[in-house]
Structures are given as C-alpha cells and as structure tokens.
Amino acid sequence: MRRDNESSVSEFLLLGLPIWTEKQGVYYSLFLVMYLTTVLGNLLIILLIRLDSCLHTPMYFFLSHLAFTDISYSSVTAPKMLMNMHTQSQCISYSGCISQVYFFLLFGCLDSFLLTSMAYDRYVAICHPLHYTTIMSQKLCFLLVTVSWVLSCTNALLHTLLLARLSFCGDNILPHFFCDLSTLLKLSSSDTTVNELIIVTVGAVVITLPFIYILVSYGLIGATTLRVPSTKGIRKALSTCGSHLSVVSLYYGAIIGLYIFPSSSESNDKDVIVAVFYSLVTPMLNPFIYSLRNRDMKGALGNVLSRGKFSP
C-alpha cells in the first residue's frame, strides 16, 4: 500500500548489464559495433529491396518492413544503454521509461506479426503456387502490414495505459538495462493483478497464436514438399524458407527461454542476458541471415555494386 511519507518517483535507476565495472569500456565498444551493424545492415536490406526490381515481391515487401522494425526495436533500448555506459549515469525519467515500454512492446509485437505474414507468404508460394499472384496481391500485402501495425499499436497502448495508472513509491531501482514491463510491475506499490492478467491473455494473441500459425504453415509446407518431387519453382521458394525459419528460431527461442523457463526470483541476470539477445543480437543477425542464405539478396547486392562500379 502507498504510505503518506512516500512520494511518487519522478525517475528510475537502471542498473544496466551484469558486468564488471572494469569491463565497461570493452562491452561499450562491443555493443556500439553491434548496434551500428544492426542499423547499417537492415538499412542495406531496405535499400536493396527498393533498388532491385527483382525483389519487388510480397516476401521482400514484408522483409523490408521487418528490417525497419529491427532498426526501431534496437533503437528503443541500445542508444540509452550506450549513453548510460558512456556517462556512467543510470537515470531515466518516468515519462522516458513509460515511452520506452510503449515502443519496445510496439516493435516487439510487430516483429511477431510480420514473421507470421512472411510464413503465410511462403505457405501460399509452395502449397498454392498456381494461385500465388492472385492470393498475394498488393492489396492483401498492404492489408497484412496495416493490420500488424494496428494490432501492435493497440497492444502496446493497452499495456502502457495500464502501467501508467500504477503508483511507484519508494524503490525506483530497476535491475535491467531498459524499462522492462515485468520488472516495473514488481516495483509498483499498486495492485498489478489486472496488468498481469492482460499480459497473459494478450500475450497469447500476439505471441502464442502467431507462433502456432507459423508452425502449422511450415508443417503444411513440409507435407507439400514431401508429396511433390523437388522442382525448380519449389527449390526457389524454399530458398527463402531457410532464412525465415532461422529468424523465427532466434526470435521465439529467446522468448521461450525468457518466459517458459524463467529465472529464479533471487537472480535477474539471466533475464537481462536473454533481453540483450532478443533486443540487440537477433536484429543484428537478421541481415546476415538473409544475405548469406538468400540467392536473391546476394544477386541484388551484386547488381547494385556492379552499377556503382561501372557508373560514370
């Protein structure tokens, strides 16, 4: 309960990463390189898709949005973490913390829906190849992205509004490198039953159901490829499935590790490390996965470099 001699906090203290103080400089350089790689790598993907007409397809339309989402997702947490490590400051304002929660949930949820849309695209391409251009029309692609944005914004806004109504008195220390929703709920002096209920129910919609749909889609894709001998068309469609599956494994693997196998209440270190993985490492790896495993992306990069080399 809130006590009269306590006042609502105006800022929070982020303890940051569980690393030794003398190692701060090394980790600062490492995470700075990771963040810059994330931004530049995903910007390169967006640029290639925009410049190469061969990549003007539904799959790469979704991929360009995923690349933008990955840049935004990392930018929610990485700049503040790097600034705190550089300045040795741990403070973040109350409004800044609430804003960080909103955008982190927004882009994290958007990632999930975009990966689901990409799985649907692969399902149609392999299981219904003759009707692919009819089903995956430009109108449907725009609709899927729009619905993804609307649902993600609604989800983030719902959690943020429920969080904003809570009181935070006394303890304002967050054992994390950003304003994590579950960590904030533990600090609140208000009843968080409704917040926790919404996390479970809404989480099933924005995380669990898309994950199940992705599994079902690839189950049907696997069944189709086993029935039909490998052809040129199916091999080409499957070339992007490997990249997509790798990204899905990274994204949902981190979430399963965090929420299905939670750390003990005495230690928060594992949660922080997993959060680094899905907020910094995964967005950085996505460009490499789609570049190294995808012939179309490598071909587009070669075309752009050739144009630059021979242009007057």
PDB file of C-alpha atoms in Angstrom:
ATOM      1  CA  MET A   1       0.000   0.000   0.000  1.00  0.00           C
ATOM      2  CA  ARG A   2       1.058   3.585  -0.565  1.00  0.00           C
ATOM      3  CA  ARG A   3       2.274   5.324   2.558  1.00  0.00           C
ATOM      4  CA  ASP A   4       1.822   9.049   3.238  1.00  0.00           C
ATOM      5  CA  ASN A   5       5.523   9.639   3.775  1.00  0.00           C
ATOM      6  CA  GLU A   6       6.325   8.238   0.312  1.00  0.00           C
ATOM      7  CA  SER A   7       6.149  10.265  -2.880  1.00  0.00           C
ATOM      8  CA  SER A   8       5.769   9.004  -6.435  1.00  0.00           C
ATOM      9  CA  VAL A   9       9.073   8.584  -8.196  1.00  0.00           C
ATOM     10  CA  SER A  10       9.998  11.001 -10.978  1.00  0.00           C
ATOM     11  CA  GLU A  11      12.791   8.831 -12.365  1.00  0.00           C
ATOM     12  CA  PHE A  12      14.154   5.304 -12.286  1.00  0.00           C
ATOM     13  CA  LEU A  13      17.700   3.999 -11.898  1.00  0.00           C
ATOM     14  CA  LEU A  14      18.761   1.391 -14.440  1.00  0.00           C
ATOM     15  CA  LEU A  15      21.390  -0.960 -13.025  1.00  0.00           C
ATOM     16  CA  GLY A  16      22.377  -1.965 -16.551  1.00  0.00           C
ATOM     17  CA  LEU A  17      24.123  -5.168 -17.552  1.00  0.00           C
ATOM     18  CA  PRO A  18      25.571  -7.625 -15.001  1.00  0.00           C
ATOM     19  CA  ILE A  19      29.205  -6.942 -15.964  1.00  0.00           C
ATOM     20  CA  TRP A  20      32.279  -5.864 -14.032  1.00  0.00           C
ATOM     21  CA  THR A  21      32.939  -2.115 -13.908  1.00  0.00           C
ATOM     22  CA  GLU A  22      36.446  -2.503 -15.328  1.00  0.00           C
ATOM     23  CA  LYS A  23      34.958  -4.284 -18.363  1.00  0.00           C
ATOM     24  CA  GLN A  24      32.533  -1.439 -19.171  1.00  0.00           C
ATOM     25  CA  GLY A  25      34.763   0.010 -21.898  1.00  0.00           C
ATOM     26  CA  VAL A  26      35.101  -3.315 -23.726  1.00  0.00           C
ATOM     27  CA  TYR A  27      31.374  -4.030 -23.604  1.00  0.00           C
ATOM     28  CA  TYR A  28      30.542  -0.470 -24.617  1.00  0.00           C
ATOM     29  CA  SER A  29      32.634  -0.864 -27.771  1.00  0.00           C
ATOM     30  CA  LEU A  30      31.117  -4.293 -28.461  1.00  0.00           C
ATOM     31  CA  PHE A  31      27.512  -3.133 -28.131  1.00  0.00           C
ATOM     32  CA  LEU A  32      28.198   0.034 -30.121  1.00  0.00           C
ATOM     33  CA  VAL A  33      29.527  -2.067 -33.011  1.00  0.00           C
ATOM     34  CA  MET A  34      26.529  -4.398 -32.709  1.00  0.00           C
ATOM     35  CA  TYR A  35      24.060  -1.515 -32.817  1.00  0.00           C
ATOM     36  CA  LEU A  36      25.741   0.160 -35.781  1.00  0.00           C
ATOM     37  CA  THR A  37      25.846  -3.192 -37.590  1.00  0.00           C
ATOM     38  CA  THR A  38      22.125  -3.634 -36.927  1.00  0.00           C
ATOM     39  CA  VAL A  39      21.249  -0.208 -38.306  1.00  0.00           C
ATOM     40  CA  LEU A  40      23.542  -0.354 -41.354  1.00  0.00           C
ATOM     41  CA  GLY A  41      22.746  -3.997 -42.181  1.00  0.00           C
ATOM     42  CA  ASN A  42      18.991  -3.524 -42.079  1.00  0.00           C
ATOM     43  CA  LEU A  43      19.217  -0.233 -43.964  1.00  0.00           C
ATOM     44  CA  LEU A  44      21.152  -2.106 -46.659  1.00  0.00           C
ATOM     45  CA  ILE A  45      18.339  -4.659 -46.925  1.00  0.00           C
ATOM     46  CA  ILE A  46      15.748  -1.878 -47.309  1.00  0.00           C
ATOM     47  CA  LEU A  47      17.920  -0.154 -49.921  1.00  0.00           C
ATOM     48  CA  LEU A  48      18.485  -3.334 -51.956  1.00  0.00           C
ATOM     49  CA  ILE A  49      14.793  -4.173 -51.969  1.00  0.00           C
ATOM     50  CA  ARG A  50      13.943  -0.669 -53.101  1.00  0.00           C
ATOM     51  CA  LEU A  51      16.587  -0.511 -55.854  1.00  0.00           C
ATOM     52  CA  ASP A  52      16.297  -4.009 -57.354  1.00  0.00           C
ATOM     53  CA  SER A  53      13.038  -4.607 -59.223  1.00  0.00           C
ATOM     54  CA  CYS A  54      13.550  -8.371 -58.902  1.00  0.00           C
ATOM     55  CA  LEU A  55      12.897  -8.005 -55.171  1.00  0.00           C
ATOM     56  CA  HIS A  56       9.572  -6.205 -55.606  1.00  0.00           C
ATOM     57  CA  THR A  57       7.652  -9.261 -54.417  1.00  0.00           C
ATOM     58  CA  PRO A  58       5.424  -9.878 -51.360  1.00  0.00           C
ATOM     59  CA  MET A  59       8.178 -11.745 -49.471  1.00  0.00           C
ATOM     60  CA  TYR A  60      10.646  -8.898 -49.775  1.00  0.00           C
ATOM     61  CA  PHE A  61       7.940  -6.326 -49.141  1.00  0.00           C
ATOM     62  CA  PHE A  62       7.445  -7.948 -45.719  1.00  0.00           C
ATOM     63  CA  LEU A  63      11.211  -8.265 -45.273  1.00  0.00           C
ATOM     64  CA  SER A  64      11.709  -4.526 -45.808  1.00  0.00           C
ATOM     65  CA  HIS A  65       9.167  -3.827 -43.067  1.00  0.00           C
ATOM     66  CA  LEU A  66      10.867  -6.398 -40.824  1.00  0.00           C
ATOM     67  CA  ALA A  67      14.225  -4.668 -41.394  1.00  0.00           C
ATOM     68  CA  PHE A  68      12.710  -1.296 -40.453  1.00  0.00           C
ATOM     69  CA  THR A  69      11.157  -2.880 -37.361  1.00  0.00           C
ATOM     70  CA  ASP A  70      14.503  -4.392 -36.312  1.00  0.00           C
ATOM     71  CA  ILE A  71      16.200  -0.991 -36.570  1.00  0.00           C
ATOM     72  CA  SER A  72      13.461   0.597 -34.476  1.00  0.00           C
ATOM     73  CA  TYR A  73      13.403  -2.285 -31.986  1.00  0.00           C
ATOM     74  CA  SER A  74      17.115  -1.960 -31.233  1.00  0.00           C
ATOM     75  CA  SER A  75      16.918   1.837 -31.199  1.00  0.00           C
ATOM     76  CA  VAL A  76      14.413   1.730 -28.346  1.00  0.00           C
ATOM     77  CA  THR A  77      16.980   0.319 -25.904  1.00  0.00           C
ATOM     78  CA  ALA A  78      20.521   0.427 -27.343  1.00  0.00           C
ATOM     79  CA  PRO A  79      21.151   4.231 -27.509  1.00  0.00           C
ATOM     80  CA  LYS A  80      20.024   4.762 -23.904  1.00  0.00           C
ATOM     81  CA  MET A  81      22.056   1.777 -22.702  1.00  0.00           C
ATOM     82  CA  LEU A  82      25.160   3.004 -24.540  1.00  0.00           C
ATOM     83  CA  MET A  83      24.720   6.534 -23.238  1.00  0.00           C
ATOM     84  CA  ASN A  84      24.390   5.265 -19.659  1.00  0.00           C
ATOM     85  CA  MET A  85      27.513   3.126 -20.060  1.00  0.00           C
ATOM     86  CA  HIS A  86      29.447   6.047 -21.519  1.00  0.00           C
ATOM     87  CA  THR A  87      28.371   8.691 -18.998  1.00  0.00           C
ATOM     88  CA  GLN A  88      28.112   6.316 -16.019  1.00  0.00           C
ATOM     89  CA  SER A  89      24.613   7.711 -15.477  1.00  0.00           C
ATOM     90  CA  GLN A  90      21.798   5.332 -14.559  1.00  0.00           C
ATOM     91  CA  CYS A  91      18.834   7.685 -14.579  1.00  0.00           C
ATOM     92  CA  ILE A  92      15.821   7.608 -16.862  1.00  0.00           C
ATOM     93  CA  SER A  93      12.828   9.865 -16.334  1.00  0.00           C
ATOM     94  CA  TYR A  94       9.393   8.462 -15.537  1.00  0.00           C
ATOM     95  CA  SER A  95       7.977   9.670 -18.871  1.00  0.00           C
ATOM     96  CA  GLY A  96      11.029   8.341 -20.717  1.00  0.00           C
ATOM     97  CA  CYS A  97      10.574   4.961 -19.049  1.00  0.00           C
ATOM     98  CA  ILE A  98       6.886   4.737 -19.950  1.00  0.00           C
ATOM     99  CA  SER A  99       7.684   5.751 -23.541  1.00  0.00           C
ATOM    100  CA  GLN A 100      10.387   3.099 -23.737  1.00  0.00           C
ATOM    101  CA  VAL A 101       7.913   0.438 -22.593  1.00  0.00           C
ATOM    102  CA  TYR A 102       5.419   1.514 -25.263  1.00  0.00           C
ATOM    103  CA  PHE A 103       7.829   1.443 -28.201  1.00  0.00           C
ATOM    104  CA  PHE A 104       9.535  -1.755 -27.032  1.00  0.00           C
ATOM    105  CA  LEU A 105       6.176  -3.548 -26.927  1.00  0.00           C
ATOM    106  CA  LEU A 106       5.109  -1.975 -30.227  1.00  0.00           C
ATOM    107  CA  PHE A 107       8.084  -3.130 -32.283  1.00  0.00           C
ATOM    108  CA  GLY A 108       8.411  -6.454 -30.476  1.00  0.00           C
ATOM    109  CA  CYS A 109       4.784  -7.273 -31.291  1.00  0.00           C
ATOM    110  CA  LEU A 110       5.200  -6.002 -34.855  1.00  0.00           C
ATOM    111  CA  ASP A 111       8.108  -8.403 -35.329  1.00  0.00           C
ATOM    112  CA  SER A 112       5.829 -11.300 -34.405  1.00  0.00           C
ATOM    113  CA  PHE A 113       3.069 -10.323 -36.842  1.00  0.00           C
ATOM    114  CA  LEU A 114       5.476  -9.657 -39.714  1.00  0.00           C
ATOM    115  CA  LEU A 115       7.123 -13.052 -39.260  1.00  0.00           C
ATOM    116  CA  THR A 116       3.636 -14.577 -39.376  1.00  0.00           C
ATOM    117  CA  SER A 117       2.813 -12.718 -42.607  1.00  0.00           C
ATOM    118  CA  MET A 118       6.058 -13.976 -44.129  1.00  0.00           C
ATOM    119  CA  ALA A 119       5.158 -17.536 -43.104  1.00  0.00           C
ATOM    120  CA  TYR A 120       1.778 -17.156 -44.833  1.00  0.00           C
ATOM    121  CA  ASP A 121       3.531 -15.897 -47.950  1.00  0.00           C
ATOM    122  CA  ARG A 122       5.805 -18.961 -48.020  1.00  0.00           C
ATOM    123  CA  TYR A 123       2.813 -21.246 -47.428  1.00  0.00           C
ATOM    124  CA  VAL A 124       0.933 -19.803 -50.421  1.00  0.00           C
ATOM    125  CA  ALA A 125       4.070 -19.839 -52.615  1.00  0.00           C
ATOM    126  CA  ILE A 126       4.747 -23.538 -52.025  1.00  0.00           C
ATOM    127  CA  CYS A 127       1.320 -25.041 -51.340  1.00  0.00           C
ATOM    128  CA  HIS A 128      -0.651 -22.962 -53.877  1.00  0.00           C
ATOM    129  CA  PRO A 129       1.932 -21.830 -56.460  1.00  0.00           C
ATOM    130  CA  LEU A 130      -0.562 -21.505 -59.334  1.00  0.00           C
ATOM    131  CA  HIS A 131      -2.689 -19.058 -57.361  1.00  0.00           C
ATOM    132  CA  TYR A 132       0.204 -17.212 -55.693  1.00  0.00           C
ATOM    133  CA  THR A 133      -0.011 -13.964 -57.660  1.00  0.00           C
ATOM    134  CA  THR A 134      -3.786 -13.889 -57.250  1.00  0.00           C
ATOM    135  CA  ILE A 135      -3.792 -14.566 -53.500  1.00  0.00           C
ATOM    136  CA  MET A 136      -0.741 -12.492 -52.537  1.00  0.00           C
ATOM    137  CA  SER A 137      -1.963  -9.339 -54.223  1.00  0.00           C
ATOM    138  CA  GLN A 138      -0.578  -5.922 -53.432  1.00  0.00           C
ATOM    139  CA  LYS A 139      -3.823  -5.101 -51.661  1.00  0.00           C
ATOM    140  CA  LEU A 140      -3.513  -8.120 -49.342  1.00  0.00           C
ATOM    141  CA  CYS A 141       0.141  -7.322 -48.544  1.00  0.00           C
ATOM    142  CA  PHE A 142      -0.724  -3.759 -47.563  1.00  0.00           C
ATOM    143  CA  LEU A 143      -3.668  -5.052 -45.541  1.00  0.00           C
ATOM    144  CA  LEU A 144      -1.498  -7.540 -43.614  1.00  0.00           C
ATOM    145  CA  VAL A 145       1.080  -4.861 -42.771  1.00  0.00           C
ATOM    146  CA  THR A 146      -1.622  -2.362 -41.782  1.00  0.00           C
ATOM    147  CA  VAL A 147      -3.356  -4.880 -39.526  1.00  0.00           C
ATOM    148  CA  SER A 148       0.020  -5.753 -37.986  1.00  0.00           C
ATOM    149  CA  TRP A 149       0.654  -2.095 -37.159  1.00  0.00           C
ATOM    150  CA  VAL A 150      -2.850  -1.559 -35.760  1.00  0.00           C
ATOM    151  CA  LEU A 151      -2.747  -4.651 -33.539  1.00  0.00           C
ATOM    152  CA  SER A 152       0.779  -3.837 -32.351  1.00  0.00           C
ATOM    153  CA  CYS A 153      -0.106  -0.236 -31.506  1.00  0.00           C
ATOM    154  CA  THR A 154      -3.254  -1.369 -29.686  1.00  0.00           C
ATOM    155  CA  ASN A 155      -1.347  -3.973 -27.682  1.00  0.00           C
ATOM    156  CA  ALA A 156       1.412  -1.532 -26.706  1.00  0.00           C
ATOM    157  CA  LEU A 157      -1.073   1.218 -25.842  1.00  0.00           C
ATOM    158  CA  LEU A 158      -3.145  -1.120 -23.663  1.00  0.00           C
ATOM    159  CA  HIS A 159      -0.135  -2.241 -21.603  1.00  0.00           C
ATOM    160  CA  THR A 160       1.214   1.317 -21.347  1.00  0.00           C
ATOM    161  CA  LEU A 161      -2.081   2.818 -20.151  1.00  0.00           C
ATOM    162  CA  LEU A 162      -2.450   0.108 -17.522  1.00  0.00           C
ATOM    163  CA  LEU A 163       1.143   0.713 -16.444  1.00  0.00           C
ATOM    164  CA  ALA A 164       0.644   4.492 -16.234  1.00  0.00           C
ATOM    165  CA  ARG A 165      -2.192   4.109 -13.715  1.00  0.00           C
ATOM    166  CA  LEU A 166       0.077   2.321 -11.224  1.00  0.00           C
ATOM    167  CA  SER A 167       1.851   4.058  -8.368  1.00  0.00           C
ATOM    168  CA  PHE A 168       5.614   3.812  -7.871  1.00  0.00           C
ATOM    169  CA  CYS A 169       6.731   4.824  -4.405  1.00  0.00           C
ATOM    170  CA  GLY A 170       9.999   4.369  -2.591  1.00  0.00           C
ATOM    171  CA  ASP A 171      12.119   1.868  -4.524  1.00  0.00           C
ATOM    172  CA  ASN A 172      12.984   3.113  -8.025  1.00  0.00           C
ATOM    173  CA  ILE A 173      15.878   0.774  -8.882  1.00  0.00           C
ATOM    174  CA  LEU A 174      15.387  -1.381 -11.985  1.00  0.00           C
ATOM    175  CA  PRO A 175      17.790  -4.364 -12.240  1.00  0.00           C
ATOM    176  CA  HIS A 176      17.787  -4.080 -16.025  1.00  0.00           C
ATOM    177  CA  PHE A 177      19.332  -2.052 -18.863  1.00  0.00           C
ATOM    178  CA  PHE A 178      15.951  -0.742 -20.037  1.00  0.00           C
ATOM    179  CA  CYS A 179      12.430  -0.273 -18.681  1.00  0.00           C
ATOM    180  CA  ASP A 180      11.132  -3.818 -18.873  1.00  0.00           C
ATOM    181  CA  LEU A 181       7.390  -4.155 -18.234  1.00  0.00           C
ATOM    182  CA  SER A 182       7.555  -7.169 -15.903  1.00  0.00           C
ATOM    183  CA  THR A 183      10.393  -5.598 -13.908  1.00  0.00           C
ATOM    184  CA  LEU A 184       8.416  -2.383 -13.494  1.00  0.00           C
ATOM    185  CA  LEU A 185       5.371  -4.273 -12.243  1.00  0.00           C
ATOM    186  CA  LYS A 186       7.486  -5.769  -9.445  1.00  0.00           C
ATOM    187  CA  LEU A 187       8.389  -2.243  -8.293  1.00  0.00           C
ATOM    188  CA  SER A 188       4.852  -0.913  -8.229  1.00  0.00           C
ATOM    189  CA  SER A 189       3.132  -0.279  -4.917  1.00  0.00           C
ATOM    190  CA  SER A 190      -0.276  -0.789  -6.563  1.00  0.00           C
ATOM    191  CA  ASP A 191      -2.221  -3.951  -7.270  1.00  0.00           C
ATOM    192  CA  THR A 192      -0.904  -5.345 -10.567  1.00  0.00           C
ATOM    193  CA  THR A 193      -3.374  -8.221 -10.935  1.00  0.00           C
ATOM    194  CA  VAL A 194      -5.094  -6.670 -13.961  1.00  0.00           C
ATOM    195  CA  ASN A 195      -1.747  -5.927 -15.633  1.00  0.00           C
ATOM    196  CA  GLU A 196      -0.547  -9.497 -15.183  1.00  0.00           C
ATOM    197  CA  LEU A 197      -3.854 -10.893 -16.453  1.00  0.00           C
ATOM    198  CA  ILE A 198      -3.657  -8.735 -19.574  1.00  0.00           C
ATOM    199  CA  ILE A 199      -0.048  -9.814 -20.162  1.00  0.00           C
ATOM    200  CA  VAL A 200      -1.106 -13.479 -20.149  1.00  0.00           C
ATOM    201  CA  THR A 201      -4.263 -13.105 -22.258  1.00  0.00           C
ATOM    202  CA  VAL A 202      -2.990 -10.576 -24.786  1.00  0.00           C
ATOM    203  CA  GLY A 203       0.374 -12.345 -24.931  1.00  0.00           C
ATOM    204  CA  ALA A 204      -1.439 -15.453 -26.127  1.00  0.00           C
ATOM    205  CA  VAL A 205      -2.863 -13.449 -29.033  1.00  0.00           C
ATOM    206  CA  VAL A 206       0.243 -11.542 -30.135  1.00  0.00           C
ATOM    207  CA  ILE A 207       2.908 -14.180 -29.440  1.00  0.00           C
ATOM    208  CA  THR A 208       1.472 -17.684 -28.963  1.00  0.00           C
ATOM    209  CA  LEU A 209      -1.110 -17.718 -31.774  1.00  0.00           C
ATOM    210  CA  PRO A 210       1.310 -16.339 -34.410  1.00  0.00           C
ATOM    211  CA  PHE A 211       3.909 -18.894 -33.325  1.00  0.00           C
ATOM    212  CA  ILE A 212       1.386 -21.735 -33.642  1.00  0.00           C
ATOM    213  CA  TYR A 213       0.344 -20.465 -37.071  1.00  0.00           C
ATOM    214  CA  ILE A 214       3.985 -20.383 -38.215  1.00  0.00           C
ATOM    215  CA  LEU A 215       4.474 -23.977 -37.037  1.00  0.00           C
ATOM    216  CA  VAL A 216       1.303 -25.113 -38.824  1.00  0.00           C
ATOM    217  CA  SER A 217       2.329 -23.269 -42.004  1.00  0.00           C
ATOM    218  CA  TYR A 218       5.698 -24.968 -42.123  1.00  0.00           C
ATOM    219  CA  GLY A 219       4.092 -28.298 -41.306  1.00  0.00           C
ATOM    220  CA  LEU A 220       1.900 -27.916 -44.397  1.00  0.00           C
ATOM    221  CA  ILE A 221       4.908 -26.734 -46.425  1.00  0.00           C
ATOM    222  CA  GLY A 222       6.841 -29.831 -45.338  1.00  0.00           C
ATOM    223  CA  ALA A 223       3.934 -32.111 -46.249  1.00  0.00           C
ATOM    224  CA  THR A 224       3.635 -30.482 -49.686  1.00  0.00           C
ATOM    225  CA  THR A 225       7.339 -30.800 -50.486  1.00  0.00           C
ATOM    226  CA  LEU A 226       7.290 -34.474 -49.483  1.00  0.00           C
ATOM    227  CA  ARG A 227       4.355 -35.192 -51.812  1.00  0.00           C
ATOM    228  CA  VAL A 228       5.785 -33.324 -54.781  1.00  0.00           C
ATOM    229  CA  PRO A 229       9.302 -34.093 -56.090  1.00  0.00           C
ATOM    230  CA  SER A 230      11.678 -31.135 -55.938  1.00  0.00           C
ATOM    231  CA  THR A 231      11.210 -28.768 -58.851  1.00  0.00           C
ATOM    232  CA  LYS A 232      12.881 -25.516 -59.789  1.00  0.00           C
ATOM    233  CA  GLY A 233       9.951 -23.452 -58.549  1.00  0.00           C
ATOM    234  CA  ILE A 234       9.728 -25.191 -55.187  1.00  0.00           C
ATOM    235  CA  ARG A 235      13.503 -25.023 -54.691  1.00  0.00           C
ATOM    236  CA  LYS A 236      13.402 -21.285 -55.316  1.00  0.00           C
ATOM    237  CA  ALA A 237      10.529 -20.831 -52.863  1.00  0.00           C
ATOM    238  CA  LEU A 238      12.279 -22.970 -50.258  1.00  0.00           C
ATOM    239  CA  SER A 239      15.463 -20.877 -50.547  1.00  0.00           C
ATOM    240  CA  THR A 240      13.790 -18.130 -48.513  1.00  0.00           C
ATOM    241  CA  CYS A 241      12.204 -20.590 -46.060  1.00  0.00           C
ATOM    242  CA  GLY A 242      15.593 -21.395 -44.532  1.00  0.00           C
ATOM    243  CA  SER A 243      16.286 -17.728 -43.846  1.00  0.00           C
ATOM    244  CA  HIS A 244      12.827 -17.146 -42.437  1.00  0.00           C
ATOM    245  CA  LEU A 245      12.988 -20.226 -40.216  1.00  0.00           C
ATOM    246  CA  SER A 246      16.370 -19.102 -38.853  1.00  0.00           C
ATOM    247  CA  VAL A 247      14.957 -15.696 -37.897  1.00  0.00           C
ATOM    248  CA  VAL A 248      11.841 -17.291 -36.363  1.00  0.00           C
ATOM    249  CA  SER A 249      14.038 -19.656 -34.319  1.00  0.00           C
ATOM    250  CA  LEU A 250      16.117 -16.775 -32.968  1.00  0.00           C
ATOM    251  CA  TYR A 251      13.097 -14.615 -32.144  1.00  0.00           C
ATOM    252  CA  TYR A 252      10.888 -17.222 -30.495  1.00  0.00           C
ATOM    253  CA  GLY A 253      13.787 -19.133 -28.996  1.00  0.00           C
ATOM    254  CA  ALA A 254      14.725 -16.104 -26.902  1.00  0.00           C
ATOM    255  CA  ILE A 255      11.107 -15.552 -25.847  1.00  0.00           C
ATOM    256  CA  ILE A 256      10.673 -19.204 -24.854  1.00  0.00           C
ATOM    257  CA  GLY A 257      13.924 -19.072 -22.887  1.00  0.00           C
ATOM    258  CA  LEU A 258      12.731 -15.985 -21.032  1.00  0.00           C
ATOM    259  CA  TYR A 259       9.086 -16.797 -20.306  1.00  0.00           C
ATOM    260  CA  ILE A 260       8.791 -20.583 -20.439  1.00  0.00           C
ATOM    261  CA  PHE A 261      11.953 -21.116 -18.370  1.00  0.00           C
ATOM    262  CA  PRO A 262      12.042 -18.034 -16.116  1.00  0.00           C
ATOM    263  CA  SER A 263      14.932 -17.344 -13.792  1.00  0.00           C
ATOM    264  CA  SER A 264      14.630 -17.635 -10.044  1.00  0.00           C
ATOM    265  CA  SER A 265      13.337 -14.681  -8.090  1.00  0.00           C
ATOM    266  CA  GLU A 266      16.742 -14.248  -6.459  1.00  0.00           C
ATOM    267  CA  SER A 267      18.572 -13.654  -9.730  1.00  0.00           C
ATOM    268  CA  ASN A 268      17.638 -11.422 -12.639  1.00  0.00           C
ATOM    269  CA  ASP A 269      20.890 -11.836 -14.580  1.00  0.00           C
ATOM    270  CA  LYS A 270      19.575 -14.482 -16.979  1.00  0.00           C
ATOM    271  CA  ASP A 271      16.578 -12.332 -17.906  1.00  0.00           C
ATOM    272  CA  VAL A 272      18.866  -9.393 -18.665  1.00  0.00           C
ATOM    273  CA  ILE A 273      21.176 -11.522 -20.825  1.00  0.00           C
ATOM    274  CA  VAL A 274      18.249 -13.004 -22.778  1.00  0.00           C
ATOM    275  CA  ALA A 275      16.846  -9.485 -23.247  1.00  0.00           C
ATOM    276  CA  VAL A 276      20.189  -8.434 -24.772  1.00  0.00           C
ATOM    277  CA  PHE A 277      19.916 -11.369 -27.155  1.00  0.00           C
ATOM    278  CA  TYR A 278      16.433 -10.634 -28.496  1.00  0.00           C
ATOM    279  CA  SER A 279      16.724  -6.841 -28.494  1.00  0.00           C
ATOM    280  CA  LEU A 280      20.286  -6.478 -29.862  1.00  0.00           C
ATOM    281  CA  VAL A 281      21.723  -9.747 -31.150  1.00  0.00           C
ATOM    282  CA  THR A 282      18.730 -11.037 -33.150  1.00  0.00           C
ATOM    283  CA  PRO A 283      18.101  -7.774 -35.082  1.00  0.00           C
ATOM    284  CA  MET A 284      21.827  -7.660 -35.897  1.00  0.00           C
ATOM    285  CA  LEU A 285      21.885 -11.240 -37.213  1.00  0.00           C
ATOM    286  CA  ASN A 286      18.824 -10.892 -39.447  1.00  0.00           C
ATOM    287  CA  PRO A 287      20.642  -9.041 -42.284  1.00  0.00           C
ATOM    288  CA  PHE A 288      23.423 -11.644 -42.280  1.00  0.00           C
ATOM    289  CA  ILE A 289      20.908 -14.496 -42.354  1.00  0.00           C
ATOM    290  CA  TYR A 290      19.020 -13.066 -45.323  1.00  0.00           C
ATOM    291  CA  SER A 291      22.218 -12.075 -47.128  1.00  0.00           C
ATOM    292  CA  LEU A 292      24.204 -15.291 -46.695  1.00  0.00           C
ATOM    293  CA  ARG A 293      21.336 -17.777 -47.114  1.00  0.00           C
ATOM    294  CA  ASN A 294      19.399 -16.000 -49.861  1.00  0.00           C
ATOM    295  CA  ARG A 295      20.461 -16.032 -53.524  1.00  0.00           C
ATOM    296  CA  ASP A 296      18.113 -13.188 -54.462  1.00  0.00           C
ATOM    297  CA  MET A 297      19.603 -10.855 -51.856  1.00  0.00           C
ATOM    298  CA  LYS A 298      23.165 -11.748 -52.873  1.00  0.00           C
ATOM    299  CA  GLY A 299      22.255 -11.220 -56.506  1.00  0.00           C
ATOM    300  CA  ALA A 300      20.700  -7.841 -55.752  1.00  0.00           C
ATOM    301  CA  LEU A 301      23.794  -6.778 -53.814  1.00  0.00           C
ATOM    302  CA  GLY A 302      25.999  -7.828 -56.734  1.00  0.00           C
ATOM    303  CA  ASN A 303      23.839  -5.870 -59.179  1.00  0.00           C
ATOM    304  CA  VAL A 304      23.973  -2.719 -57.058  1.00  0.00           C
ATOM    305  CA  LEU A 305      27.740  -2.995 -56.637  1.00  0.00           C
ATOM    306  CA  SER A 306      28.179  -3.568 -60.371  1.00  0.00           C
ATOM    307  CA  ARG A 307      26.117  -0.493 -61.173  1.00  0.00           C
ATOM    308  CA  GLY A 308      28.200   1.556 -58.775  1.00  0.00           C
ATOM    309  CA  LYS A 309      31.444   0.177 -60.195  1.00  0.00           C
ATOM    310  CA  PHE A 310      30.659   0.899 -63.843  1.00  0.00           C
ATOM    311  CA  SER A 311      28.660   4.089 -63.414  1.00  0.00           C
ATOM    312  CA  PRO A 312      30.466   7.217 -64.762  1.00  0.00           C
TER     313      PRO A 312
END
